[in-house]
mmCIF file of C-alpha atoms in Angstrom:
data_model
loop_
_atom_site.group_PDB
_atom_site.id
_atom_site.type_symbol
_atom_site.label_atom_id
_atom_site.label_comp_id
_atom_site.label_asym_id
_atom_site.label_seq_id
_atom_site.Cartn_x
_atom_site.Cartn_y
_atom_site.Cartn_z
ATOM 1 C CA UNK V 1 -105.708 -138.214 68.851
ATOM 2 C CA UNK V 2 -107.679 -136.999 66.008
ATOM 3 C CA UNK V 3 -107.296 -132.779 64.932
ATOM 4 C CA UNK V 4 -111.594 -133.169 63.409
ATOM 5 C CA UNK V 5 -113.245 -132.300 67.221
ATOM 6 C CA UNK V 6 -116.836 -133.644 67.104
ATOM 7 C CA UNK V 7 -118.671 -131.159 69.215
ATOM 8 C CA UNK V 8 -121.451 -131.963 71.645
ATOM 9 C CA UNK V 9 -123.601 -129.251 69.955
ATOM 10 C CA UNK V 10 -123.412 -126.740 67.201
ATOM 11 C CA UNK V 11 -126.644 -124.265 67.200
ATOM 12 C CA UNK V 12 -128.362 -124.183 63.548
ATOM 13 C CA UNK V 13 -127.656 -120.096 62.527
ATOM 14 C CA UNK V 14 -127.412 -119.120 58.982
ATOM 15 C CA UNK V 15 -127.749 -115.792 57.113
ATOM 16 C CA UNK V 16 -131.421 -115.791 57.465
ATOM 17 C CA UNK V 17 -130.509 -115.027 61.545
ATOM 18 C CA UNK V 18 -127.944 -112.627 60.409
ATOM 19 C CA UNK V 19 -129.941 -110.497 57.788
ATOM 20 C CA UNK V 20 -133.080 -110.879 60.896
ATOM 21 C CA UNK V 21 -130.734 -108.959 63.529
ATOM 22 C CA UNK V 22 -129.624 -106.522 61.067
ATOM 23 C CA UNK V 23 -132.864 -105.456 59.992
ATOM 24 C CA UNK V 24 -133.922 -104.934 63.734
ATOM 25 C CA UNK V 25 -130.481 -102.697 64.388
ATOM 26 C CA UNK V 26 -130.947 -101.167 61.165
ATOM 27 C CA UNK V 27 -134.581 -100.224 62.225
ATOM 28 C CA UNK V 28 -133.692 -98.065 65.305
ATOM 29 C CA UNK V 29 -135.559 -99.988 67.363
ATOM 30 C CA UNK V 30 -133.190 -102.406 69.157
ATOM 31 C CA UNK V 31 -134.696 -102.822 72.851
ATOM 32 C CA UNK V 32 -138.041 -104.764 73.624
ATOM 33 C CA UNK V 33 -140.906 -103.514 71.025
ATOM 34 C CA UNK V 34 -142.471 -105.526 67.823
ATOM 35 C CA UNK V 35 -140.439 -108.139 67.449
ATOM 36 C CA UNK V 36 -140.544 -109.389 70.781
ATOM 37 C CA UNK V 37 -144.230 -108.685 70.639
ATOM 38 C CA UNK V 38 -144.180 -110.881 67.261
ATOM 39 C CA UNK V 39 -142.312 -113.765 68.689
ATOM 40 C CA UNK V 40 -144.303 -113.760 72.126
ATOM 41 C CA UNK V 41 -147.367 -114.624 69.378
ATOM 42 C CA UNK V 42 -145.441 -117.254 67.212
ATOM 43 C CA UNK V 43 -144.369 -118.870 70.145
ATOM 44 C CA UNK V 44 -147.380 -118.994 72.423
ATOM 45 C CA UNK V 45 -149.258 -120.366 69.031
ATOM 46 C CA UNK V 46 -146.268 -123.096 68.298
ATOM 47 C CA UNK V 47 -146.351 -124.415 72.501
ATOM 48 C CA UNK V 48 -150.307 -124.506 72.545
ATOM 49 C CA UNK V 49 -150.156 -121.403 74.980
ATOM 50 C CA UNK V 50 -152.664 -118.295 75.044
ATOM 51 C CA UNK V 51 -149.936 -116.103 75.931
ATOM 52 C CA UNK V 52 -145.943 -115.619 76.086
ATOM 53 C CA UNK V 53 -144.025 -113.245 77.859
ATOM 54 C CA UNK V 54 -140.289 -113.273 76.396
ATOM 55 C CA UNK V 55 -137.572 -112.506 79.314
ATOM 56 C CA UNK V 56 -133.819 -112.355 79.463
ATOM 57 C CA UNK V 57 -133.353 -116.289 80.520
ATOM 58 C CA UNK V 58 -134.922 -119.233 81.290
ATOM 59 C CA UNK V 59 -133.971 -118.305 84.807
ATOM 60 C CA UNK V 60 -135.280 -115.497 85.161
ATOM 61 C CA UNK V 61 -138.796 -116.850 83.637
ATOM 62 C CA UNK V 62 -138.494 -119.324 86.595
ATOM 63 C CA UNK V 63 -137.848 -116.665 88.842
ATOM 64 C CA UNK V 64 -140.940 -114.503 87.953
ATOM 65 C CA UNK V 65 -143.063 -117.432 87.772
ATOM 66 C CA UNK V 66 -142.684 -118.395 91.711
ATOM 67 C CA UNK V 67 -142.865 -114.478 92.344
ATOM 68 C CA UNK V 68 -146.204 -114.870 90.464
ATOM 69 C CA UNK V 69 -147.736 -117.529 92.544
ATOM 70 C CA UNK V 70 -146.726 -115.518 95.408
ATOM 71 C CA UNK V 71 -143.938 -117.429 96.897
ATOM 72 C CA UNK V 72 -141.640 -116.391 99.614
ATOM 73 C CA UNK V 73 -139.724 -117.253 103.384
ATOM 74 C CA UNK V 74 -141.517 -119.938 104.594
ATOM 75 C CA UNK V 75 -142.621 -121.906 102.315
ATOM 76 C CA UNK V 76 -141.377 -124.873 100.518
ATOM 77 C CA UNK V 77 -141.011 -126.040 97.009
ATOM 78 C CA UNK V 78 -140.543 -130.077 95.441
ATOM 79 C CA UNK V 79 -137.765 -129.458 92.999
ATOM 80 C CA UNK V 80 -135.751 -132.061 91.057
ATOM 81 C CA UNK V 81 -132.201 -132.340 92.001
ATOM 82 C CA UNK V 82 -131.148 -133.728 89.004
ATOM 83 C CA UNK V 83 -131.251 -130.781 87.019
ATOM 84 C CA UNK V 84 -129.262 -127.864 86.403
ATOM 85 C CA UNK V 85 -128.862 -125.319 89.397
ATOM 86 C CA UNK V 86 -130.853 -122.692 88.228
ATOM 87 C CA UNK V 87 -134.125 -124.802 89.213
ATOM 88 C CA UNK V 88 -133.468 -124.884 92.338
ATOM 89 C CA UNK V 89 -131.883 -121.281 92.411
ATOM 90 C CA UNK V 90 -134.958 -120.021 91.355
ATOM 91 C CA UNK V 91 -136.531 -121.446 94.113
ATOM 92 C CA UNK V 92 -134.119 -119.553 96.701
ATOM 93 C CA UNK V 93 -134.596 -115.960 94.894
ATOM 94 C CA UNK V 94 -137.742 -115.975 96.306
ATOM 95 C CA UNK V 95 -137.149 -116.555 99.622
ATOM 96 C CA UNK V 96 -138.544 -119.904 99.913
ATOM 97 C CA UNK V 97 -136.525 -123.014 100.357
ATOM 98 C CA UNK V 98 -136.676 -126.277 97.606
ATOM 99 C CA UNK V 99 -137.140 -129.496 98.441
ATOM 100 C CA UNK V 100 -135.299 -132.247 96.868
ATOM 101 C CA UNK V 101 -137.200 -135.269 95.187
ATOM 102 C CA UNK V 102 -135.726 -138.050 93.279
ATOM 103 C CA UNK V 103 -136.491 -138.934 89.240
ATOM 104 C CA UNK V 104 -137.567 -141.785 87.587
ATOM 105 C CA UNK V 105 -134.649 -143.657 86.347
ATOM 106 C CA UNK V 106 -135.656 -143.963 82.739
ATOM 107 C CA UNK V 107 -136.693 -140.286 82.303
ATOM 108 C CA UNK V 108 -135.054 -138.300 84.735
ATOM 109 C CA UNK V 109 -137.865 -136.649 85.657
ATOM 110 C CA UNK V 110 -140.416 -136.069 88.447
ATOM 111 C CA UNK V 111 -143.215 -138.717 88.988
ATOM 112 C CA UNK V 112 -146.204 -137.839 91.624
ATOM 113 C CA UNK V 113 -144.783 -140.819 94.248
ATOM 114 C CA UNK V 114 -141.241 -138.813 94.091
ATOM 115 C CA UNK V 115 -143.332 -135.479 94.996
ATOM 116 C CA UNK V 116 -145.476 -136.774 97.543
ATOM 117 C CA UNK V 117 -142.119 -139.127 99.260
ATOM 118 C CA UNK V 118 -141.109 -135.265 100.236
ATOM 119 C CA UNK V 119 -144.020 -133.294 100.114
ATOM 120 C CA UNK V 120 -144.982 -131.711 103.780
ATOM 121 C CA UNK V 121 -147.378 -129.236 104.720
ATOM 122 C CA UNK V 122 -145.033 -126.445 104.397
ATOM 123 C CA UNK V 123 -145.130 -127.040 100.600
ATOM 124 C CA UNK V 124 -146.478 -124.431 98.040
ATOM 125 C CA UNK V 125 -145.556 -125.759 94.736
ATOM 126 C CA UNK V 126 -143.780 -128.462 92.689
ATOM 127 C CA UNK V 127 -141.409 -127.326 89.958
ATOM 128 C CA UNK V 128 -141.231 -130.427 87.636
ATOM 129 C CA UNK V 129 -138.545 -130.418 84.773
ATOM 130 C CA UNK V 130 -138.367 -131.974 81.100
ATOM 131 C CA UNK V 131 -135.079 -132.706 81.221
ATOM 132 C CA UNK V 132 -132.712 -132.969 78.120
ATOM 133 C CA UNK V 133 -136.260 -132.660 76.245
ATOM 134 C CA UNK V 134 -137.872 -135.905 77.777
ATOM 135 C CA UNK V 135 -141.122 -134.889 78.655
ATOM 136 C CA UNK V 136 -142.441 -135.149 81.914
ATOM 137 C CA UNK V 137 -145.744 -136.957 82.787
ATOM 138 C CA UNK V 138 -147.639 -133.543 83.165
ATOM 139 C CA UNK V 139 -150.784 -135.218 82.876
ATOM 140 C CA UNK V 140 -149.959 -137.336 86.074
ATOM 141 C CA UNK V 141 -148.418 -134.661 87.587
ATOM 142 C CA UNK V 142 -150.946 -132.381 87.238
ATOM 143 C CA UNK V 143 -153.580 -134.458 88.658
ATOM 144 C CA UNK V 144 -151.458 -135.206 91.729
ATOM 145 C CA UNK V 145 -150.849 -131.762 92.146
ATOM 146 C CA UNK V 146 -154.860 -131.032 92.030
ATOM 147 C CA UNK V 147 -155.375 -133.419 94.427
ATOM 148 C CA UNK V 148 -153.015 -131.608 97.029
ATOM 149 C CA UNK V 149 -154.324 -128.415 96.013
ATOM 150 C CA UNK V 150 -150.837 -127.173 94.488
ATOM 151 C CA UNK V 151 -149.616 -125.286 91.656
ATOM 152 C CA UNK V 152 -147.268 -126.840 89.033
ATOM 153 C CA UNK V 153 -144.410 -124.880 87.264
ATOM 154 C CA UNK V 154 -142.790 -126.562 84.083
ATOM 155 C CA UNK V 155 -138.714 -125.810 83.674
ATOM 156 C CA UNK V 156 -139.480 -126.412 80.025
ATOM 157 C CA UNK V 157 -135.765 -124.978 78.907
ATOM 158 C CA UNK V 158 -134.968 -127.855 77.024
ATOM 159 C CA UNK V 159 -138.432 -129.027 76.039
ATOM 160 C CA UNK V 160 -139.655 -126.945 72.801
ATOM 161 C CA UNK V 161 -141.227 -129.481 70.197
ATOM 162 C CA UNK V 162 -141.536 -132.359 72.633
ATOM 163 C CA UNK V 163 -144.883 -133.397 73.112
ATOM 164 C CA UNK V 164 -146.611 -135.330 76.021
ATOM 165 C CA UNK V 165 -150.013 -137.321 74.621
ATOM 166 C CA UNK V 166 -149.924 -136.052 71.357
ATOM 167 C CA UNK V 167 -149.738 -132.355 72.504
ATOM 168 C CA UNK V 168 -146.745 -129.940 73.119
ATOM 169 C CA UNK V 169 -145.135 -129.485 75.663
ATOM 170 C CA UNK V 170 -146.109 -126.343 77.588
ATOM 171 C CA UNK V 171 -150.111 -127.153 76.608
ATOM 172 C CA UNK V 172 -152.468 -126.654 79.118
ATOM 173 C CA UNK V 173 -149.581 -125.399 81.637
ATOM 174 C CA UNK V 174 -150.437 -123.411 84.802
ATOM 175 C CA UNK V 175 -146.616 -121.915 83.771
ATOM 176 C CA UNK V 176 -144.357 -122.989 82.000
ATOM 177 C CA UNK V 177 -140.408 -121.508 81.314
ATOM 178 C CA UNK V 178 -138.537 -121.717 78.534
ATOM 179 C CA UNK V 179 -134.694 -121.498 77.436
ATOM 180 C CA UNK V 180 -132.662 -119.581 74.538
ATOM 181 C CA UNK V 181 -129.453 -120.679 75.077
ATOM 182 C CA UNK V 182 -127.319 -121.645 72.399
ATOM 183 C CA UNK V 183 -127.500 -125.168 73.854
ATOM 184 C CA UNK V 184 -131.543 -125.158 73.227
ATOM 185 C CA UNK V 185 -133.207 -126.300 69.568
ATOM 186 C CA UNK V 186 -134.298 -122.654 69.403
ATOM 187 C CA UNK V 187 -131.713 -120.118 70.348
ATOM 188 C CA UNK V 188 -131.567 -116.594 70.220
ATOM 189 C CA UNK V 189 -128.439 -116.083 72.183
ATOM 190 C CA UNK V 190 -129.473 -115.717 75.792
ATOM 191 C CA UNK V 191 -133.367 -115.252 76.544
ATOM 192 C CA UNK V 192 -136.268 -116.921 77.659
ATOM 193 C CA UNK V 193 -140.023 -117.214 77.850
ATOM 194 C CA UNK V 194 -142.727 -118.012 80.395
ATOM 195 C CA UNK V 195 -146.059 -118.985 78.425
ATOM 196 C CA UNK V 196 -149.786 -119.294 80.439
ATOM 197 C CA UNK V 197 -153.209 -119.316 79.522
ATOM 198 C CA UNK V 198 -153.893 -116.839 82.079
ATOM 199 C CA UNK V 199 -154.741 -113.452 80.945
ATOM 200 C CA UNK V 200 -154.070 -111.671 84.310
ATOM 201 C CA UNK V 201 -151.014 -113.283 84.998
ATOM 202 C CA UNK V 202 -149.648 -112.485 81.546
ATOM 203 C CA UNK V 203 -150.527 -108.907 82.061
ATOM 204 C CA UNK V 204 -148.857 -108.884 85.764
ATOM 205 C CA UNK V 205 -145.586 -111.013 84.121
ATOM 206 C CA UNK V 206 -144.880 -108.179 81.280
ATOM 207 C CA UNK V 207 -145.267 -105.709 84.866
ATOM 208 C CA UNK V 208 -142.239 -107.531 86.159
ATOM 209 C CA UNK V 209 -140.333 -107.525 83.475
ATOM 210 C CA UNK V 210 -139.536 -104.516 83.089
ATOM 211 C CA UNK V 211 -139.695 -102.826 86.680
ATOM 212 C CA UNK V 212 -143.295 -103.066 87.595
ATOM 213 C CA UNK V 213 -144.644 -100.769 84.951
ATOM 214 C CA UNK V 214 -147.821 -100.105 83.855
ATOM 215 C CA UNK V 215 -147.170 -98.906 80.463
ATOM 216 C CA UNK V 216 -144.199 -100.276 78.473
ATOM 217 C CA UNK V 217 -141.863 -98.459 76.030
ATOM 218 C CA UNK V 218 -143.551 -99.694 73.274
ATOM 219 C CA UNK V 219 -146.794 -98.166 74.518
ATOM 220 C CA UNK V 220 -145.644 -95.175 74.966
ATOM 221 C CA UNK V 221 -143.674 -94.642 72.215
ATOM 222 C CA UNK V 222 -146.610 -95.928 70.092
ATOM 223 C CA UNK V 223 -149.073 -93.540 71.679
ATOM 224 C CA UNK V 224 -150.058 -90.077 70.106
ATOM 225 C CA UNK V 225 -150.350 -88.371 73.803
ATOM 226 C CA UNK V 226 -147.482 -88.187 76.422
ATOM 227 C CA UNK V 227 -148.227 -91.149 78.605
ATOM 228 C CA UNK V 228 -147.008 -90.879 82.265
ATOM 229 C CA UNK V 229 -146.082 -94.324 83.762
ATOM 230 C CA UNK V 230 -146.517 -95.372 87.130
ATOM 231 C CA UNK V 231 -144.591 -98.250 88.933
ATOM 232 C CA UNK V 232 -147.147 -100.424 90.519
ATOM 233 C CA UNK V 233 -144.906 -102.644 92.045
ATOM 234 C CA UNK V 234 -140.566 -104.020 92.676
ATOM 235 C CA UNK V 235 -140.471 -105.489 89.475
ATOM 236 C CA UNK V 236 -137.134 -106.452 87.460
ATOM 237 C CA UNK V 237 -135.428 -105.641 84.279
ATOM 238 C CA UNK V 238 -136.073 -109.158 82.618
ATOM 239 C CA UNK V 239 -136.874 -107.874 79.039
ATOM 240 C CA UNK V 240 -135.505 -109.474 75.806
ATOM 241 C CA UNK V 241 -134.429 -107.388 73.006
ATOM 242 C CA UNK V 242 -135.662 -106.459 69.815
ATOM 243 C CA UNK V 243 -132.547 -108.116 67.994
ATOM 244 C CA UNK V 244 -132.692 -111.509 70.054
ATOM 245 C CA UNK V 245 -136.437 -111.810 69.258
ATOM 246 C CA UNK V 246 -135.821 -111.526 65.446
ATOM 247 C CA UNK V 247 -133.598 -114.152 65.787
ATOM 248 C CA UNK V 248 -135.801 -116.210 67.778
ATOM 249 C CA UNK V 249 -138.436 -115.737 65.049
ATOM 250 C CA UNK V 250 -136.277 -117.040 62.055
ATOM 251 C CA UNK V 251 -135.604 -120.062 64.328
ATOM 252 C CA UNK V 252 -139.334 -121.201 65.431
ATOM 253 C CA UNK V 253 -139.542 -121.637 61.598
ATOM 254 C CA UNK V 254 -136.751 -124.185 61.775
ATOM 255 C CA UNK V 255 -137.926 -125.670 64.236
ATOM 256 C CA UNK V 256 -139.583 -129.031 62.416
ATOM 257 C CA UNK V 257 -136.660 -129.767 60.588
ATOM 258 C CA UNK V 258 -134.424 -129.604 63.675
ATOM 259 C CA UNK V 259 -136.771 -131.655 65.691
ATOM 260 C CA UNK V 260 -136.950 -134.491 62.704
ATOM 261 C CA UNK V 261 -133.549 -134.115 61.858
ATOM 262 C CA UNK V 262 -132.274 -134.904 65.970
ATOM 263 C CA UNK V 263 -134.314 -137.679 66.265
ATOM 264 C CA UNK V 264 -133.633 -139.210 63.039
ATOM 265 C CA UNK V 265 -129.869 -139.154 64.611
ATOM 266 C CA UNK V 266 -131.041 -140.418 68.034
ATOM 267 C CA UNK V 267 -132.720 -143.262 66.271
ATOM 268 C CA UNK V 268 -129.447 -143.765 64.225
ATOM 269 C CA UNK V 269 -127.704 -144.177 67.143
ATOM 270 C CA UNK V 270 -130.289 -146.055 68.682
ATOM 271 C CA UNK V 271 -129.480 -148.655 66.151
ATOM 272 C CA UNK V 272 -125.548 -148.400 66.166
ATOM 273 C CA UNK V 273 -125.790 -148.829 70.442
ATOM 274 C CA UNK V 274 -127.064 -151.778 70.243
ATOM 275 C CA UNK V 275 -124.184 -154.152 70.384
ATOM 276 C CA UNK V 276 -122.235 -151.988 72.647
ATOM 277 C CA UNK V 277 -123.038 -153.902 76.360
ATOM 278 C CA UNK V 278 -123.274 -152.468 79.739
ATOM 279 C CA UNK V 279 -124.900 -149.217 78.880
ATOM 280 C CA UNK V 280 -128.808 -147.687 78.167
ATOM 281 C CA UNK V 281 -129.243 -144.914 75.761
ATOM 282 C CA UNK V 282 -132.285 -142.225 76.545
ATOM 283 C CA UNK V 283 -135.256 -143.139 75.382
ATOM 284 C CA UNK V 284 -138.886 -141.772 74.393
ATOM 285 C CA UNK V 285 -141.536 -142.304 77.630
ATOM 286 C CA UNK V 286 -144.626 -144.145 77.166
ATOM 287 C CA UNK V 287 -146.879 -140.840 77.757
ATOM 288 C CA UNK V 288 -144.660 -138.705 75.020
ATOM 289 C CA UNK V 289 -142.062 -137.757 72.475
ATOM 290 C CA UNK V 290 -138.782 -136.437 73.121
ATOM 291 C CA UNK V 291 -137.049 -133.295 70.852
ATOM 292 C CA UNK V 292 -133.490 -135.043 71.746
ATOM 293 C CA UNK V 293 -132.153 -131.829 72.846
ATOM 294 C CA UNK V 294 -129.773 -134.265 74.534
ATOM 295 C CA UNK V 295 -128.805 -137.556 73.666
ATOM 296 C CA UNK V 296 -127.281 -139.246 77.029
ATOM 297 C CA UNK V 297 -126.590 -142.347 77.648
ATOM 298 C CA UNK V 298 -126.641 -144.563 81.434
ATOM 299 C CA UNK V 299 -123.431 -146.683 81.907
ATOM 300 C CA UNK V 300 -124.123 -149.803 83.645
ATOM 301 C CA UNK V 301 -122.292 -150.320 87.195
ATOM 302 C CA UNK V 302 -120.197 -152.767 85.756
ATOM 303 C CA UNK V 303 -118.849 -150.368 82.657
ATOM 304 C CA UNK V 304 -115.379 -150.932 82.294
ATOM 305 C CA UNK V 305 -114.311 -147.908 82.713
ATOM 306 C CA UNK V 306 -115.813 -145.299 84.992
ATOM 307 C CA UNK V 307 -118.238 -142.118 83.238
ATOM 308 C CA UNK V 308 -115.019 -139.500 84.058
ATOM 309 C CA UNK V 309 -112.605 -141.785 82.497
ATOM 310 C CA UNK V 310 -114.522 -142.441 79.576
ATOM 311 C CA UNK V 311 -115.060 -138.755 78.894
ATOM 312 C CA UNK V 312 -111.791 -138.796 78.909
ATOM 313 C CA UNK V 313 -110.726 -141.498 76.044
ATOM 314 C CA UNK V 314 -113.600 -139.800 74.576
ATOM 315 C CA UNK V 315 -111.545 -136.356 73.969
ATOM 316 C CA UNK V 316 -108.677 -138.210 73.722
ATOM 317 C CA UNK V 317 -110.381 -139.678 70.008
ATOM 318 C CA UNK V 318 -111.656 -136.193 69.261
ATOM 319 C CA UNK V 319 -115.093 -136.410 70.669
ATOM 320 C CA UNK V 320 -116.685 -133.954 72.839
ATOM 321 C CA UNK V 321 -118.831 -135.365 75.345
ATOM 322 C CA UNK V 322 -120.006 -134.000 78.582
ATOM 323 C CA UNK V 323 -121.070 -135.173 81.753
ATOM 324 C CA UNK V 324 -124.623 -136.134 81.913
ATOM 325 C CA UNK V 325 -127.282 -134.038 83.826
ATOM 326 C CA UNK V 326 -126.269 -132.231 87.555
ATOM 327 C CA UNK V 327 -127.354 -132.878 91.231
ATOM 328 C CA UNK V 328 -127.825 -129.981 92.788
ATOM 329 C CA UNK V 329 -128.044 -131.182 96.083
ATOM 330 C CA UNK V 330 -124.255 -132.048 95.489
ATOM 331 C CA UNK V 331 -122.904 -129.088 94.593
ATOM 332 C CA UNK V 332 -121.096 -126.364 97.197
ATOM 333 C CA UNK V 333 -123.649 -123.742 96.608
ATOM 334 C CA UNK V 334 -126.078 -126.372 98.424
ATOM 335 C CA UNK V 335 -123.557 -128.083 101.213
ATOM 336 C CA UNK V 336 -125.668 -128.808 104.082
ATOM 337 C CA UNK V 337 -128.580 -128.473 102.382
ATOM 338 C CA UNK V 338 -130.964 -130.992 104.008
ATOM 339 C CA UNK V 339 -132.831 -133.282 102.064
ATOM 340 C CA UNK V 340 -133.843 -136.855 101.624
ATOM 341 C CA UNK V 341 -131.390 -140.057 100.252
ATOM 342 C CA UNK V 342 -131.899 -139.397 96.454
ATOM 343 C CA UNK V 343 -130.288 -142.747 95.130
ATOM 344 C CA UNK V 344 -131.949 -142.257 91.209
ATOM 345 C CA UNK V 345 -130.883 -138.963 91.298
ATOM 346 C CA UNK V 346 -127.088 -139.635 92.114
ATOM 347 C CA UNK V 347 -127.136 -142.844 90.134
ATOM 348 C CA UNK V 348 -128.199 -141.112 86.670
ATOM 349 C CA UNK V 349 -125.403 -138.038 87.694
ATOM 350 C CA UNK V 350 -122.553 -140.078 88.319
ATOM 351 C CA UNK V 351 -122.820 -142.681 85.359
ATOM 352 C CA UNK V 352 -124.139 -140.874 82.630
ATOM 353 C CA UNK V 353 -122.892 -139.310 79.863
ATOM 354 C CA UNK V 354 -124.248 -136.742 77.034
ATOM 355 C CA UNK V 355 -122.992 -137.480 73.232
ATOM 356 C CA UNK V 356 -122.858 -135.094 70.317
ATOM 357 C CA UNK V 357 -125.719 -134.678 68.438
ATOM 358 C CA UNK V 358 -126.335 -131.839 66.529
ATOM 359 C CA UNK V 359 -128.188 -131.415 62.554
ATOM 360 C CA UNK V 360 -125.514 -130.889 60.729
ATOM 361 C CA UNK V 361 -123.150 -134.095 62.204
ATOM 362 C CA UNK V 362 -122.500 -136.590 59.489
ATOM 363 C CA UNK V 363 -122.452 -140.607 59.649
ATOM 364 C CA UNK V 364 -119.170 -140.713 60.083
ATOM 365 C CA UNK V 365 -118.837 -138.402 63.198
ATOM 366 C CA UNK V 366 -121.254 -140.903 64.489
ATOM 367 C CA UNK V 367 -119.814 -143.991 63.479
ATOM 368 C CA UNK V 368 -116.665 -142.330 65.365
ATOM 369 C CA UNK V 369 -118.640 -141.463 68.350
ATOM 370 C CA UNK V 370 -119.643 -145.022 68.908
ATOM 371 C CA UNK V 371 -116.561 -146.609 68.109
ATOM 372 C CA UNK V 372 -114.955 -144.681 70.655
ATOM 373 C CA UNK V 373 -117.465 -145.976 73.324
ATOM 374 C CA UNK V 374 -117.656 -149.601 71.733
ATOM 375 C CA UNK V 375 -113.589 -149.296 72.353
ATOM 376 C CA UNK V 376 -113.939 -148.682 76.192
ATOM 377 C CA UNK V 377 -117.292 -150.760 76.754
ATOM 378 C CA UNK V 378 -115.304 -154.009 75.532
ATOM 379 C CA UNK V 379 -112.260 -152.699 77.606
#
């Protein structure tokens, strides 16, 4: 077994993070205020968005997007299983119950004939996901979703710097939320964002945030008169800090290099795959370009090995892999759940695989990573 781990992912933080989050502690002003004002900007400009509104989490930027479009007991909501839980947890905060569609097997993702094969008249909404960074068809989705006279959310969390026809992803979204996790291109720790080009739902989403008030901290501390709020609604306390968002800043500006830098791998191993048998790596759709937030591969029924036992030799010869993308609709927290046979969906979850991929990882991690599968594929 080899001591030199290859990880699945290593975020890309330097000293320019470090000397960002200092000067925001060493400023006194460490909660939400100009810098998260700041990034809200640079962000909204880099997704093609009019406006961002930076939260705590990707979840909770799902969360107050379905309390935006009104959402509660009753109604019903076409998510994708195949993603991770907090899409369809989301869903549940609100009162309102999600509805499980399958994916299209060579993107994971959510086609209109997968949302209408469980759409019913109780449905208010489809919550579509790019997931691992493939985009979605947006442009078909969006049409469908005209058609039936429903709103489409985008679980973006993975998605920054993908594009779908030339645009980015997030472009011309109704709403779209976004992820900070250390596991994301751009990572500030924990946080999120929801970006619109809806002026009164950006004003309403900032509300939310931060308990339903009309006049935030920054407001009032900026103001030269004593300014007495007034809660206008239950809102939350969703905000992002001052120190995160200075962080997030520094990393938008990496952003390129990461992108170019991940797919130049992906392509890499596009190449080095291609005399290993019995398995399909991720690819770019037809409609778009992928960041390669994930690189996953699809083992073939006939693999000689099955996807747990090949994770397995996999850490065994010092490479961390991980299990490709959930099903919801398997896990306890939905047992008994109803919902429709989702074959794609528990296909892609039971025989796929994520590899490491990450922009500092060398040739020869690489080269290991696919001798290790070209090991067990010729098993």
């Amino acid at each position: 077994m080899s001591t030199d781990r290859i990880p699945v992912m290593i975020p890309w933080l330097g000293e320019e993070e470090a000397r960002a989050a200092s000067e925001a502690v060493l400023s006194g002003w460490v909660a939400q205020g100009p810098r998260v004002a700041a990034f809200e900007r640079a962000f909204a400009e880099r997704v093609g968005a009019e406006h961002g509104i930076a939260v705590s989490s990707c979840t909770t930027a799902l969360h107050l997007s379905l309390v935006a479009l009104g959402l509660g007991p009753g109604d019903e909501v076409v998510v994708p299983s195949l993603s991770f839980i907090a899409t369809a947890n989301a869903v549940r905060y609100v009162g309102a119950e999600p509805v499980f569609a399958d994916v299209d097997p060579a993107t994971g993702n959510l086609t209109p004939a997968t949302v209408d094969a469980v759409r019913t008249p109780r449905t208010r909404a489809v919550l579509a996901v790019h997931q691992g960074g493939v985009p979605a068809d947006v442009h078909a989705l969006r049409a469908a979703c005209a058609d039936w006279d429903l709103p489409l959310v985008e679980d973006a969390a993975c998605a920054i710097g993908s594009t779908v026809g030339g645009k980015p992803v997030g472009h011309g979204a109704l709403l779209a939320a976004w992820s900070f996790h250390p596991r994301k291109l751009v990572t500030t720790g924990e946080g999120g964002m929801i970006t619109t080009d809806d002026p009164e739902w950006a004003a309403r989403l900032r509300r939310l945030r931060e308990h339903g008030m009309n006049a935030s901290a920054a407001e009032r501390h900026a103001s030269n008169k004593p300014v007495l709020e007034s809660y206008l609604e239950v809102g939350f306390n969703y905000r992002m800090t001052d120190v995160q968002a200075a962080i997030g800043l520094v990393q938008l500006g990496r952003l390129d290099a990461m992108i170019a830098r991940r797919r130049e791998l992906a392509a890499r191993y596009d190449t080095l795959l291609q005399d290993v048998p019995r398995l399909t790596p991720v690819r770019d759709p037809a409609h778009g370009q992928s960041n390669f937030q994930s690189y996953w591969v699809l083992l073939d029924e006939d693999f000689p090995v099955g996807r747990d036992d090949l994770l397995a030799a996999l850490a065994e010869a010092g490479v961390s892999a991980r299990r490709g993308i959930m099903a919801a609709h398997l896990e306890p927290a939905y047992a008994g759940h109803p919902c429709a046979p989702l074959p794609v969906t528990e296909r892609i979850t039971r025989d796929s695989l994520i590899l490491p991929l990450f922009h500092t990882m060398t040739e020869a991690q690489q080269d290991r990573v696919v001798t290790a599968l070209r090991e067990q594929a010729r098993r």
